């Protein structure tokens, strides 16, 4: 929704988000998870202080925020580790933030865009591919669960479940679903 052009499509995404993602019922359903994330963050800070006598507060806050979004949208939660899938996910998100904030000469001088002097377009395409693969796997997992009859409760399930349950007129295309990431 953040990158969709304003119009009917954007309004439809906004309506779906407001109705299903930000409803009071859904927000209340995630209260226990938020408490758990808060406790994990406090534990991470305590452990860091005991071991290193310093805290990388930006990293702890970033990971807490990332967990919140991942659980709300994809139904996945991650531990505070420095390796594995969690670390790869964090790297993708950090790369995305960096690309969003980078000064890109092509934005100010469009006639230079075909040169991609800073490699921003190339990096964006590579990141888009990696994110699409990750999100595609998550959506495929959800779809497989649906086919096998293991459906999430719509009132507490994640946003992917909500989007897959939409009626035909509101349903998003598969390519739109993979652009969630």
Coordinates of C-alpha atoms in Angstrom, one line a residue:
X1 CA 0.0 0.0 0.0
X2 CA 2.9 2.3 0.8
X3 CA 4.2 2.2 -2.8
X4 CA 0.9 1.8 -4.6
X5 CA -0.2 4.8 -6.8
X6 CA -3.2 6.7 -5.4
X7 CA -6.5 5.6 -6.9
X8 CA -9.1 2.9 -6.6
X9 CA -6.5 0.1 -6.1
X10 CA -4.9 2.1 -3.2
X11 CA -8.3 2.8 -1.6
X12 CA -9.1 -0.9 -1.8
X13 CA -5.8 -1.8 -0.1
X14 CA -6.5 0.8 2.6
X15 CA -10.0 -0.4 3.2
X16 CA -8.8 -4.1 3.5
X17 CA -6.0 -3.0 5.9
X18 CA -8.3 -0.9 8.0
X19 CA -11.0 -3.5 8.2
X20 CA -8.9 -6.6 8.7
X21 CA -5.4 -5.7 9.9
X22 CA -6.1 -2.7 12.2
X23 CA -9.5 -3.8 13.6
X24 CA -9.8 -3.6 17.4
X25 CA -10.5 -7.4 17.5
X26 CA -7.3 -8.2 15.7
X27 CA -5.2 -5.8 17.6
X28 CA -6.5 -7.2 20.9
X29 CA -5.7 -10.8 19.6
X30 CA -2.0 -9.9 19.4
X31 CA -1.7 -8.5 22.9
X32 CA -0.1 -11.6 24.3
X33 CA 2.4 -11.8 21.5
X34 CA 3.4 -8.1 22.1
X35 CA 4.0 -8.9 25.7
X36 CA 6.1 -11.8 24.8
X37 CA 8.2 -9.7 22.4
X38 CA 8.6 -7.0 25.1
X39 CA 9.9 -9.7 27.5
X40 CA 12.3 -11.0 24.9
X41 CA 13.6 -7.5 24.3
X42 CA 14.2 -6.9 28.0
X43 CA 15.9 -10.3 28.3
X44 CA 18.1 -9.5 25.3
X45 CA 19.1 -6.1 26.9
X46 CA 19.8 -7.8 30.3
X47 CA 21.9 -10.5 28.6
X48 CA 23.8 -8.0 26.6
X49 CA 24.6 -5.9 29.6
X50 CA 25.8 -8.9 31.6
X51 CA 28.0 -10.2 28.7
X52 CA 29.3 -7.1 27.0
X53 CA 28.4 -4.3 29.4
X54 CA 26.7 -2.5 26.5
X55 CA 23.5 -2.7 24.6
X56 CA 22.9 -2.3 20.9
X57 CA 19.5 -0.8 21.5
X58 CA 18.9 0.0 17.8
X59 CA 19.2 -3.7 17.0
X60 CA 16.9 -4.8 19.8
X61 CA 14.3 -2.3 18.9
X62 CA 14.6 -3.1 15.2
X63 CA 14.2 -6.8 15.9
X64 CA 11.2 -6.2 18.1
X65 CA 9.5 -4.1 15.4
X66 CA 10.4 -6.7 12.8
X67 CA 8.8 -9.5 14.9
X68 CA 5.7 -7.5 15.3
X69 CA 5.3 -7.0 11.6
X70 CA 6.2 -10.5 10.7
X71 CA 3.7 -12.0 13.2
X72 CA 0.9 -9.6 12.2
X73 CA 1.3 -10.0 8.5
X74 CA 2.9 -13.5 8.0
X75 CA 2.2 -15.3 11.2
X76 CA 5.9 -15.9 11.9
X77 CA 7.9 -15.1 15.0
X78 CA 11.7 -15.1 15.3
X79 CA 14.1 -15.5 18.1
X80 CA 16.8 -13.0 18.8
X81 CA 19.7 -14.8 17.2
X82 CA 22.6 -13.6 15.0
X83 CA 22.4 -16.5 12.5
X84 CA 19.9 -18.5 10.5
X85 CA 16.7 -17.3 8.8
X86 CA 16.2 -14.5 11.3
X87 CA 19.6 -13.0 10.4
X88 CA 18.9 -13.3 6.7
X89 CA 15.5 -11.6 7.1
X90 CA 17.0 -8.8 9.1
X91 CA 19.7 -8.3 6.4
X92 CA 16.9 -8.0 3.8
X93 CA 15.0 -5.4 5.8
X94 CA 18.2 -3.4 6.6
X95 CA 19.1 -3.5 2.9
X96 CA 15.6 -2.2 2.0
X97 CA 15.9 0.6 4.6
X98 CA 19.3 1.6 3.2
X99 CA 18.0 1.7 -0.4
X100 CA 15.0 3.8 0.6
X101 CA 17.3 6.4 2.3
X102 CA 20.1 6.5 -0.2
X103 CA 20.8 9.6 -2.2
X104 CA 20.3 8.5 -5.8
X105 CA 21.5 10.8 -8.5
X106 CA 19.0 9.3 -10.9
X107 CA 16.1 10.7 -8.8
X108 CA 17.4 14.2 -9.3
X109 CA 18.8 13.8 -12.9
X110 CA 16.4 11.4 -14.7
X111 CA 18.5 11.5 -17.9
X112 CA 21.2 9.7 -15.9
X113 CA 18.9 6.8 -14.8
X114 CA 19.8 4.5 -17.6
X115 CA 23.4 4.6 -16.4
X116 CA 22.6 3.4 -12.8
X117 CA 25.8 5.1 -11.6
X118 CA 25.4 4.0 -8.0
X119 CA 24.0 0.6 -8.7
X120 CA 20.8 1.4 -6.9
X121 CA 18.5 0.0 -9.5
X122 CA 20.5 -3.2 -9.7
X123 CA 20.5 -3.6 -5.9
X124 CA 16.7 -2.9 -5.8
X125 CA 16.1 -5.6 -8.4
X126 CA 18.3 -8.1 -6.4
X127 CA 16.5 -7.3 -3.2
X128 CA 13.1 -7.5 -4.8
X129 CA 13.9 -11.0 -6.1
X130 CA 15.1 -12.2 -2.7
X131 CA 12.1 -10.7 -0.9
X132 CA 9.7 -12.2 -3.5
X133 CA 11.3 -15.6 -3.0
X134 CA 10.9 -15.4 0.8
X135 CA 7.3 -14.0 0.7
X136 CA 6.4 -16.5 -2.0
X137 CA 7.5 -19.4 0.3
X138 CA 5.3 -18.0 3.1
X139 CA 2.3 -17.6 0.9
X140 CA 2.9 -21.1 -0.5
X141 CA 3.0 -22.5 3.0
X142 CA -0.3 -20.7 3.8
X143 CA -1.9 -22.0 0.6
X144 CA -0.7 -25.6 1.3
X145 CA -2.2 -25.4 4.8
X146 CA -5.5 -24.2 3.3
X147 CA -5.5 -27.1 0.8
X148 CA -4.8 -29.6 3.6
X149 CA -7.6 -28.2 5.7
X150 CA -5.4 -26.5 8.3
X151 CA -6.8 -23.0 8.2
X152 CA -6.0 -20.3 10.6
X153 CA -8.8 -18.7 12.6
X154 CA -9.7 -15.6 10.5
X155 CA -10.2 -13.5 13.6
X156 CA -6.7 -14.1 15.0
X157 CA -4.9 -15.4 11.9
X158 CA -2.3 -13.4 10.2
X159 CA -2.9 -10.9 7.3
X160 CA -2.0 -13.4 4.6
X161 CA -4.8 -15.7 5.8
X162 CA -7.2 -12.7 5.7
X163 CA -6.1 -11.8 2.1
X164 CA -6.5 -15.4 1.0
X165 CA -10.0 -15.5 2.5
X166 CA -11.2 -12.4 0.7
X167 CA -14.1 -12.7 -1.7
X168 CA -13.5 -12.7 -5.4
X169 CA -14.2 -8.9 -5.9
X170 CA -11.7 -7.9 -3.2
X171 CA -9.2 -10.7 -3.8
X172 CA -5.6 -9.6 -4.6
X173 CA -3.7 -11.3 -7.4
X174 CA -0.8 -13.7 -6.6
X175 CA 1.7 -11.1 -7.7
X176 CA 0.1 -8.5 -5.4
X177 CA 0.3 -11.0 -2.5
X178 CA 4.0 -11.6 -3.1
X179 CA 4.6 -7.8 -3.0
X180 CA 3.6 -7.8 0.7
X181 CA 7.2 -8.0 1.6

